[in-house]
Amino acid sequence: MKLGFRSVGLTLAATVISASVSFASTLPEGAFRGNSPLVNAKQEKAKENDFMSMLIKKDEKNSDSYYVILAEYTVQDKEVLKFIKLGKIGKLTPKSNELALVNWVPRMYIYRANKVSDLEFDLKPLMVTASGDIDVNSEAVASHLKLNTANSIEKATLTRLNEKNEVAEVVTFNPQRTLRGNSTWEGYVPGKYFGTTNSTGDDYFKKTVNTDISTDGIVNFNRDTVSGKFKIEEKLPKMFTLSAADNVNKGKETVEGKIAVFVDIVNWKSFGLERFTTEELLIINPNDASDVGFYYERHYNIKDEEKAKAARAKK
């Protein structure tokens, strides 16, 4: 579905006004969740494509444009949350997968959203160019976000088109399921990280480190899939690319040609608990939404570092 002009019979005066005054409606910045049993009070059993999170930030150079990260999560064949009745928590016996909040498969997309009318925005995928910059993929089919109310995501509809410009899916952000999330889109966050493919979320609490991001823009990976030093560069505000910094590395295809962002997903800061905050480095493949690099930030003190070194020495 391509968008055209709403009317070809505009008067000259109306044309002059619309050209000189920007649209009044804006997209709200922040994180928004919708279309998910995860936010259903009854905690229904999860279904396919059951959780969506949309992170929106303004384009600093264009007031009518935004950048959007869209994350989908499929919960696989298990209850979304495993709780036990009050009063029996002390009798909990851990079992396989019993403590996992959710077993998920992520898909992530990153777009530039351009306003096309007062309540309508076209979402074009971003890409890494041959020169290593981040730009809009002008050849890709745009998704279409239509607001129901100005400056609000509630009851907004996201229409996705396939390569033939046919409607493939229409997603509605229902009011009872459209919650403002705590997640925040962060700038550059140097530190120690743990890259994982664990789909249960359990690795959030581990202290293992296999990735180091320095203050001078170097990422040192030490994983089975990718290792060596890589240069990380901010190509657009809060959007980064990675490129090999030396010849002693492997798995560079794992990170090159992709878009890296730092997101505080849980965001304890919003509860006034900054000491618990943990950022995540997400490496998004613009050509394959299911290819997501997921890295948890790790906070180390001297004793933790000493214990880690001693544990490695015993191996």
PDB file of C-alpha atoms in Angstrom, residues 71-308:
ATOM      1  CA  ALA A  71      11.551  -5.741  18.964  1.00  0.00           C
ATOM      2  CA  GLU A  72       9.367  -8.843  18.706  1.00  0.00           C
ATOM      3  CA  TYR A  73       9.565 -11.801  21.029  1.00  0.00           C
ATOM      4  CA  THR A  74       8.086 -15.242  20.498  1.00  0.00           C
ATOM      5  CA  VAL A  75       7.501 -17.144  23.707  1.00  0.00           C
ATOM      6  CA  GLN A  76       7.881 -20.848  23.081  1.00  0.00           C
ATOM      7  CA  ASP A  77       5.493 -23.426  24.412  1.00  0.00           C
ATOM      8  CA  LYS A  78       5.442 -22.552  28.059  1.00  0.00           C
ATOM      9  CA  GLU A  79       3.595 -20.327  30.461  1.00  0.00           C
ATOM     10  CA  VAL A  80       4.823 -16.785  30.291  1.00  0.00           C
ATOM     11  CA  LEU A  81       5.541 -16.549  34.010  1.00  0.00           C
ATOM     12  CA  LYS A  82       6.070 -19.353  36.500  1.00  0.00           C
ATOM     13  CA  PHE A  83       4.855 -18.249  39.917  1.00  0.00           C
ATOM     14  CA  ILE A  84       4.093 -20.246  43.041  1.00  0.00           C
ATOM     15  CA  LYS A  85       1.339 -19.415  45.494  1.00  0.00           C
ATOM     16  CA  LEU A  86       2.035 -16.996  48.310  1.00  0.00           C
ATOM     17  CA  GLY A  87       3.101 -18.754  51.472  1.00  0.00           C
ATOM     18  CA  LYS A  88       4.829 -21.600  49.619  1.00  0.00           C
ATOM     19  CA  ILE A  89       7.775 -19.656  48.266  1.00  0.00           C
ATOM     20  CA  GLY A  90      10.084 -21.095  50.930  1.00  0.00           C
ATOM     21  CA  LYS A  91       9.318 -24.624  49.726  1.00  0.00           C
ATOM     22  CA  LEU A  92      10.387 -23.944  46.149  1.00  0.00           C
ATOM     23  CA  THR A  93      12.485 -26.742  44.705  1.00  0.00           C
ATOM     24  CA  PRO A  94      14.320 -25.590  41.555  1.00  0.00           C
ATOM     25  CA  LYS A  95      13.649 -27.778  38.535  1.00  0.00           C
ATOM     26  CA  SER A  96      14.731 -27.625  34.935  1.00  0.00           C
ATOM     27  CA  ASN A  97      13.445 -24.381  33.383  1.00  0.00           C
ATOM     28  CA  GLU A  98      11.162 -23.850  36.378  1.00  0.00           C
ATOM     29  CA  LEU A  99      12.759 -20.566  37.347  1.00  0.00           C
ATOM     30  CA  ALA A 100      12.936 -19.152  33.835  1.00  0.00           C
ATOM     31  CA  LEU A 101      10.623 -16.204  33.391  1.00  0.00           C
ATOM     32  CA  VAL A 102      10.336 -16.789  29.692  1.00  0.00           C
ATOM     33  CA  ASN A 103      11.921 -18.754  26.860  1.00  0.00           C
ATOM     34  CA  TRP A 104      12.066 -16.298  23.996  1.00  0.00           C
ATOM     35  CA  VAL A 105      13.265 -15.837  20.447  1.00  0.00           C
ATOM     36  CA  PRO A 106      13.986 -12.187  19.604  1.00  0.00           C
ATOM     37  CA  ARG A 107      13.578 -10.385  16.302  1.00  0.00           C
ATOM     38  CA  MET A 108      14.749  -6.791  16.022  1.00  0.00           C
ATOM     39  CA  TYR A 109      14.285  -4.105  13.396  1.00  0.00           C
ATOM     40  CA  ILE A 110      15.593  -0.551  13.168  1.00  0.00           C
ATOM     41  CA  TYR A 111      13.901   2.191  11.149  1.00  0.00           C
ATOM     42  CA  ARG A 112      13.809   5.863  10.338  1.00  0.00           C
ATOM     43  CA  ALA A 113      10.227   7.152  10.641  1.00  0.00           C
ATOM     44  CA  ASN A 114       9.234  10.050   8.384  1.00  0.00           C
ATOM     45  CA  LYS A 115       5.992  11.934   8.823  1.00  0.00           C
ATOM     46  CA  VAL A 116       3.758  11.813   5.732  1.00  0.00           C
ATOM     47  CA  SER A 117       0.633  13.380   7.222  1.00  0.00           C
ATOM     48  CA  ASP A 118      -0.548  14.673  10.584  1.00  0.00           C
ATOM     49  CA  LEU A 119      -1.093  11.156  11.966  1.00  0.00           C
ATOM     50  CA  GLU A 120       0.886   8.974   9.563  1.00  0.00           C
ATOM     51  CA  PHE A 121       4.523   7.904   9.419  1.00  0.00           C
ATOM     52  CA  ASP A 122       6.432   5.738   6.974  1.00  0.00           C
ATOM     53  CA  LEU A 123       9.047   3.464   8.579  1.00  0.00           C
ATOM     54  CA  LYS A 124      11.998   2.726   6.305  1.00  0.00           C
ATOM     55  CA  PRO A 125      14.624   0.173   7.399  1.00  0.00           C
ATOM     56  CA  LEU A 126      18.133   1.398   8.072  1.00  0.00           C
ATOM     57  CA  MET A 127      21.206  -0.240   6.559  1.00  0.00           C
ATOM     58  CA  VAL A 128      24.988  -0.132   6.690  1.00  0.00           C
ATOM     59  CA  THR A 129      26.304   1.237   3.391  1.00  0.00           C
ATOM     60  CA  ALA A 130      29.338   0.003   1.461  1.00  0.00           C
ATOM     61  CA  SER A 131      31.309   2.934   2.903  1.00  0.00           C
ATOM     62  CA  GLY A 132      30.388   1.852   6.442  1.00  0.00           C
ATOM     63  CA  ASP A 133      27.845   4.555   7.214  1.00  0.00           C
ATOM     64  CA  ILE A 134      24.277   4.099   8.474  1.00  0.00           C
ATOM     65  CA  ASP A 135      21.566   5.278   6.089  1.00  0.00           C
ATOM     66  CA  VAL A 136      17.986   4.592   5.056  1.00  0.00           C
ATOM     67  CA  ASN A 137      17.528   1.614   2.746  1.00  0.00           C
ATOM     68  CA  SER A 138      15.677   3.525   0.031  1.00  0.00           C
ATOM     69  CA  GLU A 139      14.942   0.342  -1.932  1.00  0.00           C
ATOM     70  CA  ALA A 140      13.209  -1.417   0.953  1.00  0.00           C
ATOM     71  CA  VAL A 141       9.443  -1.434   1.332  1.00  0.00           C
ATOM     72  CA  ALA A 142       8.279   0.897   4.108  1.00  0.00           C
ATOM     73  CA  SER A 143       6.072  -0.101   7.005  1.00  0.00           C
ATOM     74  CA  HIS A 144       3.323   2.352   7.877  1.00  0.00           C
ATOM     75  CA  LEU A 145       2.445   3.647  11.351  1.00  0.00           C
ATOM     76  CA  LYS A 146      -0.897   5.425  11.730  1.00  0.00           C
ATOM     77  CA  LEU A 147      -1.798   7.116  14.991  1.00  0.00           C
ATOM     78  CA  ASN A 148      -5.360   7.103  16.240  1.00  0.00           C
ATOM     79  CA  THR A 149      -4.754  10.176  18.382  1.00  0.00           C
ATOM     80  CA  ALA A 150      -2.092  12.837  17.968  1.00  0.00           C
ATOM     81  CA  ASN A 151       0.999  12.324  20.124  1.00  0.00           C
ATOM     82  CA  SER A 152      -0.129   8.900  21.357  1.00  0.00           C
ATOM     83  CA  ILE A 153       0.625   5.267  20.472  1.00  0.00           C
ATOM     84  CA  GLU A 154      -2.654   3.949  21.926  1.00  0.00           C
ATOM     85  CA  LYS A 155      -4.803   2.373  19.200  1.00  0.00           C
ATOM     86  CA  ALA A 156      -2.114   3.125  16.646  1.00  0.00           C
ATOM     87  CA  THR A 157      -1.817   0.625  13.801  1.00  0.00           C
ATOM     88  CA  LEU A 158       1.393  -0.625  12.229  1.00  0.00           C
ATOM     89  CA  THR A 159       0.900  -1.960   8.705  1.00  0.00           C
ATOM     90  CA  ARG A 160       3.711  -4.053   7.313  1.00  0.00           C
ATOM     91  CA  LEU A 161       4.031  -4.655   3.607  1.00  0.00           C
ATOM     92  CA  ASN A 162       5.806  -7.444   1.769  1.00  0.00           C
ATOM     93  CA  GLU A 163       8.196  -7.011  -1.144  1.00  0.00           C
ATOM     94  CA  LYS A 164       5.231  -6.846  -3.533  1.00  0.00           C
ATOM     95  CA  ASN A 165       3.779  -3.878  -1.641  1.00  0.00           C
ATOM     96  CA  GLU A 166       0.952  -6.072  -0.384  1.00  0.00           C
ATOM     97  CA  VAL A 167      -0.327  -5.874   3.180  1.00  0.00           C
ATOM     98  CA  ALA A 168       1.402  -8.643   5.103  1.00  0.00           C
ATOM     99  CA  GLU A 169       0.335  -7.769   8.635  1.00  0.00           C
ATOM    100  CA  VAL A 170      -1.560  -5.116  10.570  1.00  0.00           C
ATOM    101  CA  VAL A 171      -0.612  -4.705  14.236  1.00  0.00           C
ATOM    102  CA  THR A 172      -2.793  -2.706  16.600  1.00  0.00           C
ATOM    103  CA  PHE A 173      -1.462  -1.198  19.798  1.00  0.00           C
ATOM    104  CA  ASN A 174      -4.521  -1.828  21.959  1.00  0.00           C
ATOM    105  CA  PRO A 175      -5.091   0.613  24.823  1.00  0.00           C
ATOM    106  CA  GLN A 176      -5.300  -2.047  27.525  1.00  0.00           C
ATOM    107  CA  ARG A 177      -2.043  -3.569  26.317  1.00  0.00           C
ATOM    108  CA  THR A 178      -0.127  -0.464  25.379  1.00  0.00           C
ATOM    109  CA  LEU A 179       2.054   0.222  28.376  1.00  0.00           C
ATOM    110  CA  ARG A 180       4.837   2.741  28.517  1.00  0.00           C
ATOM    111  CA  GLY A 181       7.927   0.638  29.011  1.00  0.00           C
ATOM    112  CA  ASN A 182      10.889   1.466  31.217  1.00  0.00           C
ATOM    113  CA  SER A 183      13.473   0.840  28.489  1.00  0.00           C
ATOM    114  CA  THR A 184      15.690   3.711  27.385  1.00  0.00           C
ATOM    115  CA  TRP A 185      17.834   4.189  24.289  1.00  0.00           C
ATOM    116  CA  GLU A 186      21.302   5.037  25.594  1.00  0.00           C
ATOM    117  CA  GLY A 187      24.477   6.563  24.184  1.00  0.00           C
ATOM    118  CA  TYR A 188      27.893   4.910  24.189  1.00  0.00           C
ATOM    119  CA  VAL A 189      28.391   2.750  27.301  1.00  0.00           C
ATOM    120  CA  PRO A 190      31.951   1.416  27.743  1.00  0.00           C
ATOM    121  CA  GLY A 191      32.420  -1.453  30.170  1.00  0.00           C
ATOM    122  CA  LYS A 192      32.530  -5.220  30.530  1.00  0.00           C
ATOM    123  CA  TYR A 193      29.850  -7.290  28.801  1.00  0.00           C
ATOM    124  CA  PHE A 194      28.697 -10.871  28.386  1.00  0.00           C
ATOM    125  CA  GLY A 195      27.489 -11.946  24.952  1.00  0.00           C
ATOM    126  CA  THR A 196      24.990 -14.789  25.033  1.00  0.00           C
ATOM    127  CA  THR A 197      22.589 -16.825  22.942  1.00  0.00           C
ATOM    128  CA  ASN A 198      20.708 -18.149  25.975  1.00  0.00           C
ATOM    129  CA  SER A 199      16.999 -17.650  25.307  1.00  0.00           C
ATOM    130  CA  THR A 200      15.741 -18.042  28.876  1.00  0.00           C
ATOM    131  CA  GLY A 201      16.973 -14.700  30.199  1.00  0.00           C
ATOM    132  CA  ASP A 202      18.872 -16.472  32.993  1.00  0.00           C
ATOM    133  CA  ASP A 203      22.205 -14.988  31.880  1.00  0.00           C
ATOM    134  CA  TYR A 204      21.045 -11.565  33.029  1.00  0.00           C
ATOM    135  CA  PHE A 205      22.185 -12.490  36.553  1.00  0.00           C
ATOM    136  CA  LYS A 206      25.553 -14.071  35.705  1.00  0.00           C
ATOM    137  CA  LYS A 207      28.909 -12.333  36.224  1.00  0.00           C
ATOM    138  CA  THR A 208      30.777 -13.901  33.292  1.00  0.00           C
ATOM    139  CA  VAL A 209      32.598 -11.530  30.925  1.00  0.00           C
ATOM    140  CA  ASN A 210      33.573 -12.235  27.318  1.00  0.00           C
ATOM    141  CA  THR A 211      33.497  -8.741  25.784  1.00  0.00           C
ATOM    142  CA  ASP A 212      35.226  -5.509  26.784  1.00  0.00           C
ATOM    143  CA  ILE A 213      34.214  -2.100  25.409  1.00  0.00           C
ATOM    144  CA  SER A 214      36.845   0.558  26.047  1.00  0.00           C
ATOM    145  CA  THR A 215      36.422   4.273  26.528  1.00  0.00           C
ATOM    146  CA  ASP A 216      38.481   4.914  23.369  1.00  0.00           C
ATOM    147  CA  GLY A 217      36.132   3.093  20.981  1.00  0.00           C
ATOM    148  CA  ILE A 218      37.613  -0.412  20.869  1.00  0.00           C
ATOM    149  CA  VAL A 219      35.571  -3.572  21.455  1.00  0.00           C
ATOM    150  CA  ASN A 220      37.534  -6.688  22.381  1.00  0.00           C
ATOM    151  CA  PHE A 221      35.486  -9.848  21.810  1.00  0.00           C
ATOM    152  CA  ASN A 222      36.490 -13.171  23.356  1.00  0.00           C
ATOM    153  CA  ARG A 223      33.721 -15.506  22.217  1.00  0.00           C
ATOM    154  CA  ASP A 224      33.670 -18.735  20.242  1.00  0.00           C
ATOM    155  CA  THR A 225      31.776 -17.009  17.448  1.00  0.00           C
ATOM    156  CA  VAL A 226      33.734 -13.746  17.346  1.00  0.00           C
ATOM    157  CA  SER A 227      37.075 -12.687  18.807  1.00  0.00           C
ATOM    158  CA  GLY A 228      39.640  -9.918  18.428  1.00  0.00           C
ATOM    159  CA  LYS A 229      39.616  -6.131  18.450  1.00  0.00           C
ATOM    160  CA  PHE A 230      36.997  -4.094  16.609  1.00  0.00           C
ATOM    161  CA  LYS A 231      36.530  -0.370  16.216  1.00  0.00           C
ATOM    162  CA  ILE A 232      33.101   0.921  17.240  1.00  0.00           C
ATOM    163  CA  GLU A 233      31.984   4.207  15.667  1.00  0.00           C
ATOM    164  CA  GLU A 234      28.904   6.352  16.190  1.00  0.00           C
ATOM    165  CA  LYS A 235      27.533   6.997  12.689  1.00  0.00           C
ATOM    166  CA  LEU A 236      24.194   8.478  13.727  1.00  0.00           C
ATOM    167  CA  PRO A 237      23.249   9.676  17.233  1.00  0.00           C
ATOM    168  CA  LYS A 238      23.241   6.572  19.474  1.00  0.00           C
ATOM    169  CA  MET A 239      23.735   4.220  16.489  1.00  0.00           C
ATOM    170  CA  PHE A 240      27.072   2.494  15.894  1.00  0.00           C
ATOM    171  CA  THR A 241      28.942   0.227  13.496  1.00  0.00           C
ATOM    172  CA  LEU A 242      31.783  -2.217  14.143  1.00  0.00           C
ATOM    173  CA  SER A 243      34.818  -2.912  11.957  1.00  0.00           C
ATOM    174  CA  ALA A 244      37.921  -5.058  12.467  1.00  0.00           C
ATOM    175  CA  ALA A 245      40.736  -3.095  14.136  1.00  0.00           C
ATOM    176  CA  ASP A 246      43.480  -5.673  13.462  1.00  0.00           C
ATOM    177  CA  ASN A 247      44.105  -8.827  11.468  1.00  0.00           C
ATOM    178  CA  VAL A 248      44.040 -11.131  14.476  1.00  0.00           C
ATOM    179  CA  ASN A 249      40.334 -11.797  14.736  1.00  0.00           C
ATOM    180  CA  LYS A 250      37.708 -14.299  13.711  1.00  0.00           C
ATOM    181  CA  GLY A 251      34.001 -14.156  13.051  1.00  0.00           C
ATOM    182  CA  LYS A 252      34.004 -10.551  11.852  1.00  0.00           C
ATOM    183  CA  GLU A 253      30.921 -11.307   9.761  1.00  0.00           C
ATOM    184  CA  THR A 254      29.132 -11.714  13.095  1.00  0.00           C
ATOM    185  CA  VAL A 255      29.314  -7.973  13.781  1.00  0.00           C
ATOM    186  CA  GLU A 256      30.354  -6.109  10.624  1.00  0.00           C
ATOM    187  CA  GLY A 257      27.623  -4.663   8.406  1.00  0.00           C
ATOM    188  CA  LYS A 258      25.268  -4.473  11.385  1.00  0.00           C
ATOM    189  CA  ILE A 259      23.924  -1.686  13.592  1.00  0.00           C
ATOM    190  CA  ALA A 260      24.806  -1.602  17.285  1.00  0.00           C
ATOM    191  CA  VAL A 261      22.756   0.225  19.911  1.00  0.00           C
ATOM    192  CA  PHE A 262      22.913   0.462  23.704  1.00  0.00           C
ATOM    193  CA  VAL A 263      19.588  -0.027  25.486  1.00  0.00           C
ATOM    194  CA  ASP A 264      18.740  -0.142  29.171  1.00  0.00           C
ATOM    195  CA  ILE A 265      15.965  -2.713  28.857  1.00  0.00           C
ATOM    196  CA  VAL A 266      14.946  -3.212  32.491  1.00  0.00           C
ATOM    197  CA  ASN A 267      16.029   0.294  33.544  1.00  0.00           C
ATOM    198  CA  TRP A 268      16.263   0.273  37.316  1.00  0.00           C
ATOM    199  CA  LYS A 269      17.074   3.989  37.019  1.00  0.00           C
ATOM    200  CA  SER A 270      13.369   4.673  36.580  1.00  0.00           C
ATOM    201  CA  PHE A 271      12.841   3.232  40.086  1.00  0.00           C
ATOM    202  CA  GLY A 272      15.646   5.311  41.588  1.00  0.00           C
ATOM    203  CA  LEU A 273      17.942   2.264  41.751  1.00  0.00           C
ATOM    204  CA  GLU A 274      20.837   3.277  39.531  1.00  0.00           C
ATOM    205  CA  ARG A 275      23.278   0.937  41.246  1.00  0.00           C
ATOM    206  CA  PHE A 276      21.354  -2.017  39.784  1.00  0.00           C
ATOM    207  CA  THR A 277      21.265  -0.662  36.264  1.00  0.00           C
ATOM    208  CA  THR A 278      22.487  -2.943  33.497  1.00  0.00           C
ATOM    209  CA  GLU A 279      22.798  -1.760  29.927  1.00  0.00           C
ATOM    210  CA  GLU A 280      22.517  -4.108  26.963  1.00  0.00           C
ATOM    211  CA  LEU A 281      24.480  -3.919  23.725  1.00  0.00           C
ATOM    212  CA  LEU A 282      22.236  -5.047  20.876  1.00  0.00           C
ATOM    213  CA  ILE A 283      23.728  -5.790  17.469  1.00  0.00           C
ATOM    214  CA  ILE A 284      20.949  -5.694  14.869  1.00  0.00           C
ATOM    215  CA  ASN A 285      21.238  -7.284  11.439  1.00  0.00           C
ATOM    216  CA  PRO A 286      19.189  -5.087   9.043  1.00  0.00           C
ATOM    217  CA  ASN A 287      18.923  -8.023   6.624  1.00  0.00           C
ATOM    218  CA  ASP A 288      17.827 -10.659   9.142  1.00  0.00           C
ATOM    219  CA  ALA A 289      15.686  -9.630  12.108  1.00  0.00           C
ATOM    220  CA  SER A 290      16.262 -12.930  13.917  1.00  0.00           C
ATOM    221  CA  ASP A 291      20.047 -12.436  13.880  1.00  0.00           C
ATOM    222  CA  VAL A 292      20.476 -10.453  17.100  1.00  0.00           C
ATOM    223  CA  GLY A 293      23.694 -10.018  19.063  1.00  0.00           C
ATOM    224  CA  PHE A 294      22.745  -9.754  22.748  1.00  0.00           C
ATOM    225  CA  TYR A 295      25.285  -8.510  25.319  1.00  0.00           C
ATOM    226  CA  TYR A 296      24.630  -7.852  29.025  1.00  0.00           C
ATOM    227  CA  GLU A 297      26.713  -5.244  30.849  1.00  0.00           C
ATOM    228  CA  ARG A 298      28.657  -6.567  33.832  1.00  0.00           C
ATOM    229  CA  HIS A 299      29.602  -4.522  36.913  1.00  0.00           C
ATOM    230  CA  TYR A 300      32.836  -5.702  38.474  1.00  0.00           C
ATOM    231  CA  ASN A 301      34.564  -4.667  41.663  1.00  0.00           C
ATOM    232  CA  ILE A 302      38.130  -5.645  42.566  1.00  0.00           C
ATOM    233  CA  LYS A 303      37.093  -8.746  44.515  1.00  0.00           C
ATOM    234  CA  ASP A 304      34.937  -9.969  41.635  1.00  0.00           C
ATOM    235  CA  GLU A 305      37.873  -9.484  39.251  1.00  0.00           C
ATOM    236  CA  GLU A 306      40.217 -11.417  41.533  1.00  0.00           C
ATOM    237  CA  LYS A 307      37.754 -14.278  41.850  1.00  0.00           C
ATOM    238  CA  ALA A 308      37.283 -14.403  38.092  1.00  0.00           C
TER     239      ALA A 308
END
